[in-house]
JSON list of C-alpha atoms in Angstrom, two decimals:
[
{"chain": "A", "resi": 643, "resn": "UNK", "atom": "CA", "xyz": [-25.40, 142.50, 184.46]},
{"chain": "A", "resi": 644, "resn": "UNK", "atom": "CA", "xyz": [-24.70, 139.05, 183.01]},
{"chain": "A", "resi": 645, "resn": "UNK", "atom": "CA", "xyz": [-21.42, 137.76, 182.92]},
{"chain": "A", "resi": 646, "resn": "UNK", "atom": "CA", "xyz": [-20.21, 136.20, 179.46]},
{"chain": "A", "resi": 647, "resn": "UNK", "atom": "CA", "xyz": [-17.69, 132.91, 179.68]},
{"chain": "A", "resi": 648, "resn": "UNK", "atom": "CA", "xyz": [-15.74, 132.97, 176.79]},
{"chain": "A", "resi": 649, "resn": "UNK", "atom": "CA", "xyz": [-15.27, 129.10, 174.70]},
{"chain": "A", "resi": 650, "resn": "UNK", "atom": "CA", "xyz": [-11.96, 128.87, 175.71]},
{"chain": "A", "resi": 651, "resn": "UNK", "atom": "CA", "xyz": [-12.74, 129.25, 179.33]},
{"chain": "A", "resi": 652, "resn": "UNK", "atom": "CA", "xyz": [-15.25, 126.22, 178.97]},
{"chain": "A", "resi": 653, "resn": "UNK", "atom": "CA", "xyz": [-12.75, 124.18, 177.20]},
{"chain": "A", "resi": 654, "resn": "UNK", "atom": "CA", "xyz": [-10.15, 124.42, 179.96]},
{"chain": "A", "resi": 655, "resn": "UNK", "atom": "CA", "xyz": [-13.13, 123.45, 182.44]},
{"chain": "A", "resi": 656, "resn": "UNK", "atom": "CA", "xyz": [-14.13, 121.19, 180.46]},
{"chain": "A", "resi": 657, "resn": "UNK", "atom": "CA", "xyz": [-10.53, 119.21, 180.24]},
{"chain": "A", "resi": 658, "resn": "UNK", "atom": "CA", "xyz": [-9.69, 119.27, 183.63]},
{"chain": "A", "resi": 659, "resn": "UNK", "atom": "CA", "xyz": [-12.95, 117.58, 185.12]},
{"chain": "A", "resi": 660, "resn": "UNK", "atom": "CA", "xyz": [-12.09, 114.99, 181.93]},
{"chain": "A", "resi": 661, "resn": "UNK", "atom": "CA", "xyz": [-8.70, 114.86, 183.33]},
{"chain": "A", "resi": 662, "resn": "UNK", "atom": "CA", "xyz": [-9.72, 114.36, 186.96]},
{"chain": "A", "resi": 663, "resn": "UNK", "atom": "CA", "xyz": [-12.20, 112.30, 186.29]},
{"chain": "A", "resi": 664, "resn": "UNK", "atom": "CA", "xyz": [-10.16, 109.99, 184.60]},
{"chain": "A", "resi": 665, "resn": "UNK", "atom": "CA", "xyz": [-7.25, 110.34, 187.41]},
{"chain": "A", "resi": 666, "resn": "UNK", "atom": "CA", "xyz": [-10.02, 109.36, 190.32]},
{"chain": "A", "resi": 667, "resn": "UNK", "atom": "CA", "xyz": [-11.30, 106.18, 188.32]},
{"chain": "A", "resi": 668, "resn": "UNK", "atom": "CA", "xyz": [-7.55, 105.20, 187.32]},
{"chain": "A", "resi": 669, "resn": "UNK", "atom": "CA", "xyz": [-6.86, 105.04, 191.10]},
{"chain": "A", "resi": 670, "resn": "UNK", "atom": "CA", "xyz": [-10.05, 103.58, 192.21]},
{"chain": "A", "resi": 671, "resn": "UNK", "atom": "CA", "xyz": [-9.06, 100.52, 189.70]},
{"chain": "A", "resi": 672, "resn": "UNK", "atom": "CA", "xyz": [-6.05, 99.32, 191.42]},
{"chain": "A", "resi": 673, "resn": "UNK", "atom": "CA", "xyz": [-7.35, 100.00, 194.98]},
{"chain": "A", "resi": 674, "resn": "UNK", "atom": "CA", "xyz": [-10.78, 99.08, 194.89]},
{"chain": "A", "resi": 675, "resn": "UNK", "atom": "CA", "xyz": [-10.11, 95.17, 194.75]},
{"chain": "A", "resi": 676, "resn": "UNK", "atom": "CA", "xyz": [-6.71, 95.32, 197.16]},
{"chain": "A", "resi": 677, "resn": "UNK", "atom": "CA", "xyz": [-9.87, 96.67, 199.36]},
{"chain": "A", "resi": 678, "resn": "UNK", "atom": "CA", "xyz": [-11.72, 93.33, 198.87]},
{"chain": "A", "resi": 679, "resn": "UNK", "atom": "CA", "xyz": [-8.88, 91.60, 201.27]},
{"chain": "A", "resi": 680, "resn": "UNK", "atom": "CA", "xyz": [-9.82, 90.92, 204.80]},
{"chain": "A", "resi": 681, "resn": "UNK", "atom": "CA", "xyz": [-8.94, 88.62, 207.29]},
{"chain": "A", "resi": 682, "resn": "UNK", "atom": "CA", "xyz": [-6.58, 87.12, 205.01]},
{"chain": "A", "resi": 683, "resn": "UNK", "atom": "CA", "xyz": [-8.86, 86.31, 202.66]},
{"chain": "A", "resi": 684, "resn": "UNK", "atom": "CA", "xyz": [-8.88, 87.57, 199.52]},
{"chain": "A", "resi": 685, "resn": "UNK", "atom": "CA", "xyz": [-12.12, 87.82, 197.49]},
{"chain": "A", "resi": 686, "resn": "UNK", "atom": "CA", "xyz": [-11.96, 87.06, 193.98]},
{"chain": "A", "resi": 687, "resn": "UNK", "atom": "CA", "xyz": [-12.75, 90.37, 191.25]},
{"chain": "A", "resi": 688, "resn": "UNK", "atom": "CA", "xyz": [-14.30, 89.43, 188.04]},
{"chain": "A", "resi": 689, "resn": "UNK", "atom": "CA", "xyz": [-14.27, 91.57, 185.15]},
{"chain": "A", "resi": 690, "resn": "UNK", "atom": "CA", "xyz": [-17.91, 92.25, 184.15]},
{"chain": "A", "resi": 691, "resn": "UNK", "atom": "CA", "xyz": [-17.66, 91.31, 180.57]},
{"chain": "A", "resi": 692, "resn": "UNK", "atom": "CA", "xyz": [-15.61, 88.27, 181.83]},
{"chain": "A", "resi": 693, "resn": "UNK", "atom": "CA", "xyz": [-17.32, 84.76, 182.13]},
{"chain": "A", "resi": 694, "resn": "UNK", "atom": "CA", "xyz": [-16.30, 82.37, 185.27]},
{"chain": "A", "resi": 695, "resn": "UNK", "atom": "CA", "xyz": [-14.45, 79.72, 182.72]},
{"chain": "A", "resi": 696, "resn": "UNK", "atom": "CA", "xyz": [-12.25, 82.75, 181.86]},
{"chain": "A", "resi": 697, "resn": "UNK", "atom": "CA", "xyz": [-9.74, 85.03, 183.59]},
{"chain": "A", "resi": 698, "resn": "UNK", "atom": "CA", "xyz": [-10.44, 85.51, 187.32]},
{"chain": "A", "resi": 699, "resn": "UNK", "atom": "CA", "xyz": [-8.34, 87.98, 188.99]},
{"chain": "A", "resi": 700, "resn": "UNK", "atom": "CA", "xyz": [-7.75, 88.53, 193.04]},
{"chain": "A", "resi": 701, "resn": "UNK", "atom": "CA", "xyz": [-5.97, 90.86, 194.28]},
{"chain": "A", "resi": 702, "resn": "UNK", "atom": "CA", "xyz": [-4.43, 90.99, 197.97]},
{"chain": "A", "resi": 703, "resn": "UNK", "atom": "CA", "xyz": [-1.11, 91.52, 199.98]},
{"chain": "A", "resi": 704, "resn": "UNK", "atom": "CA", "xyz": [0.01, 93.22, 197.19]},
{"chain": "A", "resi": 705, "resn": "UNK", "atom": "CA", "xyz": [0.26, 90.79, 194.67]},
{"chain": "A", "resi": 706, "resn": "UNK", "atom": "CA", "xyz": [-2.33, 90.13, 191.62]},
{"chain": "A", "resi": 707, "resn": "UNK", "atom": "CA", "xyz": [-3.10, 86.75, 190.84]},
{"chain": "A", "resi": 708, "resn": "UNK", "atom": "CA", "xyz": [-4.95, 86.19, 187.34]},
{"chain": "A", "resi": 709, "resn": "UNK", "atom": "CA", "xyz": [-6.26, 82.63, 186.61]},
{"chain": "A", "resi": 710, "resn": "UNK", "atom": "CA", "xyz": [-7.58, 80.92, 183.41]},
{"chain": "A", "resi": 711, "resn": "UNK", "atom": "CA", "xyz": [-8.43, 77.72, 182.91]},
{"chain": "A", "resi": 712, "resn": "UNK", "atom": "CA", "xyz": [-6.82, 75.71, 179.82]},
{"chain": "A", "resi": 713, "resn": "UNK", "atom": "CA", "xyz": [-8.19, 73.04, 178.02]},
{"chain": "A", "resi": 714, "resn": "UNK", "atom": "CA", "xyz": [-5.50, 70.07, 178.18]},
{"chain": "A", "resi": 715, "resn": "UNK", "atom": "CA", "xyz": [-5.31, 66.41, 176.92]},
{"chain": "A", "resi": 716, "resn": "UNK", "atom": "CA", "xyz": [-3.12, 65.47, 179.80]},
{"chain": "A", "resi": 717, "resn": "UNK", "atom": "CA", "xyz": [-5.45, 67.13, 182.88]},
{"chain": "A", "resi": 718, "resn": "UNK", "atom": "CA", "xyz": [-6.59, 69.90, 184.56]},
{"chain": "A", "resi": 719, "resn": "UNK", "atom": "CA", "xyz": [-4.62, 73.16, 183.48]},
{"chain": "A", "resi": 720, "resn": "UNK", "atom": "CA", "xyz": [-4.50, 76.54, 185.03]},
{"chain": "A", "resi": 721, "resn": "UNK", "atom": "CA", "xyz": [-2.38, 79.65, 183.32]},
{"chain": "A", "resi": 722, "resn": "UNK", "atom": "CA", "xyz": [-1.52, 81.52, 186.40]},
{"chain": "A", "resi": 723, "resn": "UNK", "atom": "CA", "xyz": [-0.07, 84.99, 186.12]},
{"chain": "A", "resi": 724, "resn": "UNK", "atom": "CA", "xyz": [1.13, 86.59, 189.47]},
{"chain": "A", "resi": 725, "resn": "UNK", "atom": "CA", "xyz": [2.21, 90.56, 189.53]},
{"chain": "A", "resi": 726, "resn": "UNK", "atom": "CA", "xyz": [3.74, 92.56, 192.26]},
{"chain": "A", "resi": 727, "resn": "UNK", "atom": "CA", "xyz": [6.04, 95.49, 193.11]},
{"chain": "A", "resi": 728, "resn": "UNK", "atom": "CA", "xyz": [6.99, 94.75, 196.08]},
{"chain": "A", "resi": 729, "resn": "UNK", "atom": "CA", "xyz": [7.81, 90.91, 196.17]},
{"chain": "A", "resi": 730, "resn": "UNK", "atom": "CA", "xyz": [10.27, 88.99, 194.61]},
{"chain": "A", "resi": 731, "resn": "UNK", "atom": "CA", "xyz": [7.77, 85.98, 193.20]},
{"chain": "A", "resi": 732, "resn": "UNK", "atom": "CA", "xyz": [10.56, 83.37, 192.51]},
{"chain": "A", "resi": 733, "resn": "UNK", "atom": "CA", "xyz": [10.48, 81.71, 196.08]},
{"chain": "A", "resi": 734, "resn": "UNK", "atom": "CA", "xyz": [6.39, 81.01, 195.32]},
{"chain": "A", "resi": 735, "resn": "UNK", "atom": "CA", "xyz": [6.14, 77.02, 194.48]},
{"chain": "A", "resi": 736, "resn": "UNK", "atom": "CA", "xyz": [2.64, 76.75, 193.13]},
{"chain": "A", "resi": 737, "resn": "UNK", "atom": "CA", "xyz": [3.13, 73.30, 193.10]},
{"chain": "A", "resi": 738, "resn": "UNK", "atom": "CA", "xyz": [3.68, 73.33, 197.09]},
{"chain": "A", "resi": 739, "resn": "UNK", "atom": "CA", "xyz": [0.75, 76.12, 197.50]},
{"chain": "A", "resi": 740, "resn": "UNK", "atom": "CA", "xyz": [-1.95, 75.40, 195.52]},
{"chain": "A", "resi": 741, "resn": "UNK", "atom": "CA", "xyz": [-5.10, 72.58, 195.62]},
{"chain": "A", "resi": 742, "resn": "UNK", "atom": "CA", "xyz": [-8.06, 71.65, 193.44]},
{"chain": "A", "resi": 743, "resn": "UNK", "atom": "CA", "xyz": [-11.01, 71.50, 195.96]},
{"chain": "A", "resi": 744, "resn": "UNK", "atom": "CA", "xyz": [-14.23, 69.11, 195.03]},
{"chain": "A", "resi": 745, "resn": "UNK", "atom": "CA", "xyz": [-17.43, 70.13, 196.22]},
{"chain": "A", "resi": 746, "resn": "UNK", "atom": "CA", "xyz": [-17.23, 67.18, 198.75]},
{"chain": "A", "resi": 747, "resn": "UNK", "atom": "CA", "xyz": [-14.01, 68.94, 200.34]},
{"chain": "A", "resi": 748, "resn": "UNK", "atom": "CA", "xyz": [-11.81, 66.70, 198.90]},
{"chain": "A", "resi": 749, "resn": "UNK", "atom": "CA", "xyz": [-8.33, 68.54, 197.84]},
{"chain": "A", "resi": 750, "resn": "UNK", "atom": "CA", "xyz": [-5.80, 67.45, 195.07]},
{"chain": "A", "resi": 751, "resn": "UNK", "atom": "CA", "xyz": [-2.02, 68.25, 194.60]},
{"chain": "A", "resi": 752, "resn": "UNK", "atom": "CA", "xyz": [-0.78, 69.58, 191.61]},
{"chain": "A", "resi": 753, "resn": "UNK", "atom": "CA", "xyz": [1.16, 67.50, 189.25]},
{"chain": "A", "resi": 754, "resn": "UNK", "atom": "CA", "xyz": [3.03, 70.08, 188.19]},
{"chain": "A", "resi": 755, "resn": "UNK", "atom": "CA", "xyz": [4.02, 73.96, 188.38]},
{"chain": "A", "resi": 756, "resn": "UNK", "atom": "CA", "xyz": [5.77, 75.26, 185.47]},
{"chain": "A", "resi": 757, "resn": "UNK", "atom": "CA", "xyz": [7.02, 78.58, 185.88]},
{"chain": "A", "resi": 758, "resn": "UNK", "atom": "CA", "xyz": [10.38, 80.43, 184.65]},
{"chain": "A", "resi": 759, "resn": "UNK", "atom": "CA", "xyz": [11.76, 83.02, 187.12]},
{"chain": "A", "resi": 760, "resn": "UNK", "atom": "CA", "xyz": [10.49, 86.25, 186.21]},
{"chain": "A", "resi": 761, "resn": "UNK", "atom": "CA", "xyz": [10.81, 88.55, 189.58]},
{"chain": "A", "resi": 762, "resn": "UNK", "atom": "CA", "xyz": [8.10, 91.00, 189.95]},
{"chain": "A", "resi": 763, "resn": "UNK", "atom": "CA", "xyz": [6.34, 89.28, 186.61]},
{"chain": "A", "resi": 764, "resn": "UNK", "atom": "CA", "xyz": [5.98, 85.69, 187.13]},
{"chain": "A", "resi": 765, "resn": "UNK", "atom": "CA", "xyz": [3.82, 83.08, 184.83]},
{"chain": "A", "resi": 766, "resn": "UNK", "atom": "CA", "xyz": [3.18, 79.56, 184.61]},
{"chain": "A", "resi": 767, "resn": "UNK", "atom": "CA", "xyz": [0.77, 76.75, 184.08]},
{"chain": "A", "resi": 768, "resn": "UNK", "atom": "CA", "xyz": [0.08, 74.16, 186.64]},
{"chain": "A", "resi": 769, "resn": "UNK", "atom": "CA", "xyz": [-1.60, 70.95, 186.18]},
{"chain": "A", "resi": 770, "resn": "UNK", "atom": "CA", "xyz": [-3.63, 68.56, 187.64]},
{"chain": "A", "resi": 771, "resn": "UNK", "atom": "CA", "xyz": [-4.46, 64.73, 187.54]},
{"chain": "A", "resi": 772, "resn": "UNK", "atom": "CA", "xyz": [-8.18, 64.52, 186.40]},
{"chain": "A", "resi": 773, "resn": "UNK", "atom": "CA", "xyz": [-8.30, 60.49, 186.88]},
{"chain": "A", "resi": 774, "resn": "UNK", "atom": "CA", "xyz": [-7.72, 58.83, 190.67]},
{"chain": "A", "resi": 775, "resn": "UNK", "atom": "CA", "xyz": [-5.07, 56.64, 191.16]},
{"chain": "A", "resi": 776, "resn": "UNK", "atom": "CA", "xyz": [-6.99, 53.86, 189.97]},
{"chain": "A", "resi": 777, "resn": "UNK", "atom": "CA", "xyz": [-7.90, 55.81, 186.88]},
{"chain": "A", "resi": 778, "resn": "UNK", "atom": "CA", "xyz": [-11.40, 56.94, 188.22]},
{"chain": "A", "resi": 779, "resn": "UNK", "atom": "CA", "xyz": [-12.27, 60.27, 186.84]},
{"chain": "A", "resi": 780, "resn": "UNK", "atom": "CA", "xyz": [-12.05, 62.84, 189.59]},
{"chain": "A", "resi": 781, "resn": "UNK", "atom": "CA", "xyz": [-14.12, 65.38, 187.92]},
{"chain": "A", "resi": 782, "resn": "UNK", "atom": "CA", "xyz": [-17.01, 64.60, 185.56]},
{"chain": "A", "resi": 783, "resn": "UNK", "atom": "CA", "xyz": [-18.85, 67.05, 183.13]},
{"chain": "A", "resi": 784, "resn": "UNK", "atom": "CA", "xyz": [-22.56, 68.56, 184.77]},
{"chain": "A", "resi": 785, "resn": "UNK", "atom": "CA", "xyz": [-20.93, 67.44, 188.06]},
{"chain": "A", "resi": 786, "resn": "UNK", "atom": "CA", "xyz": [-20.72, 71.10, 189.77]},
{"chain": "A", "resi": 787, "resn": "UNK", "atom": "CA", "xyz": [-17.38, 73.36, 190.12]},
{"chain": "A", "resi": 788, "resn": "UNK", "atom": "CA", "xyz": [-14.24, 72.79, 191.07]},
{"chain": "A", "resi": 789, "resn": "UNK", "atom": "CA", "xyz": [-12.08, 75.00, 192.97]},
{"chain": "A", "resi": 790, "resn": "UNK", "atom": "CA", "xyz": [-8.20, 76.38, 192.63]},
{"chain": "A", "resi": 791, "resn": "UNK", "atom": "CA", "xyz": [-7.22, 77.13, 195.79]},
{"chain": "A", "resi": 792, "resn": "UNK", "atom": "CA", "xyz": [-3.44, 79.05, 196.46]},
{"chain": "A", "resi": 793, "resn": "UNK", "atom": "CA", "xyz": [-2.97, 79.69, 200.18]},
{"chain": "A", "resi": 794, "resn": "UNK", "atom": "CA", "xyz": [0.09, 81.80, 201.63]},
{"chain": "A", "resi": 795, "resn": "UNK", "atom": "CA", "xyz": [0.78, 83.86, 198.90]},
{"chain": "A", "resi": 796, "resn": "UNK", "atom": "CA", "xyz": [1.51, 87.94, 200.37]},
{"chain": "A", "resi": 797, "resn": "UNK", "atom": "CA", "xyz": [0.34, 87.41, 203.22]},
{"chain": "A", "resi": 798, "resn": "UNK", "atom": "CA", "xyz": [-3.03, 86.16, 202.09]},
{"chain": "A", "resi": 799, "resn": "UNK", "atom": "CA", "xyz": [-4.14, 83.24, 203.63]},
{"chain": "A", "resi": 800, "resn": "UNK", "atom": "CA", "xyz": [-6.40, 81.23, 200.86]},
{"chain": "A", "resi": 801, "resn": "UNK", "atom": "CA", "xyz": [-7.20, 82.46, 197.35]},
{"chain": "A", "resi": 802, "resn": "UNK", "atom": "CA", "xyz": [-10.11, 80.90, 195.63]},
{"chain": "A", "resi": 803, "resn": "UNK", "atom": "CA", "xyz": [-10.62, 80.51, 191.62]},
{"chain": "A", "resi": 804, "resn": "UNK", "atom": "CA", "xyz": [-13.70, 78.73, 190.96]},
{"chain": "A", "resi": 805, "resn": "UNK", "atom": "CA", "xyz": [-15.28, 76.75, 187.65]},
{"chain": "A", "resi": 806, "resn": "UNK", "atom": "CA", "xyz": [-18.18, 75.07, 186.65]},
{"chain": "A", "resi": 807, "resn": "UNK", "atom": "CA", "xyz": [-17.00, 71.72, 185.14]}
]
């Protein structure tokens, strides 16, 4: 005796393995890079159809941090975007957190964090020098990365952005 399954039977299969298929990868997204935090460290997720010189994105603590690098006349530029639901983001100075790191371990302050309040949803660019003091350049082109560092942020200890220059 064989047992006939009728079209619409296969259809309604069909649509709920589509369904919870696309339920399981929705919540591995989200959780699959909180996952990458350990130690309080956070490591860095890339998109894979994202170069390093555009948006990097690290999640930890429960707060998303997304990075690109600008191109600015006036020095080294950063759009930062910073996402939670569980932190109000308006006490985080940038400008007070975060460091450009040169391969030789050398670390530079921001000139500047610009940021409106925004809550949960907070963005802003911050910028730094790209000449010394005495108007050396800090960075030059071919020289190797630099590194945008943001430490205490959730709970995470260091977050690391890095660019070859």
């Amino acid at each position: 005796m064989t047992t006939r399954t009728s079209p619409r039977s296969i259809a309604r299969w069909l649509g709920r393995a589509v369904f919870a298929t696309s339920v399981s990868l929705a919540l591995i997204g989200p959780v699959g890079p909180a996952l990458a935090a350990t130690d309080g460290l956070a490591v860095v997720q890339q998109a894979a159809d994202v170069q390093t010189a555009d948006v990097q994105t690290n999640v930890g603590g429960g707060v998303t941090v997304k990075v690109s690098r600008l191109e600015s006349a006036e020095g080294l530029a950063f759009k930062i975007v910073l996402d939670t639901h569980s932190v109000n983001l308006d006490r985080i100075d940038l400008g007070q957190l975060a460091v450009l790191r040169t391969e030789q371990g050398e670390e530079i302050a921001p000139l500047a964090w610009e940021a409106p309040a925004g809550g949960h949803h907070r963005e802003g660019t911050l910028m730094f020098p790209t000449t010394t003091a005495d108007g050396l350049p800090l960075f030059e082109a071919g020289a190797g990365t630099v590194e945008l560092v943001i430490r205490d942020v959730a709970g995470v200890a260091e977050r690391a952005f890095r660019w070859v220059i």
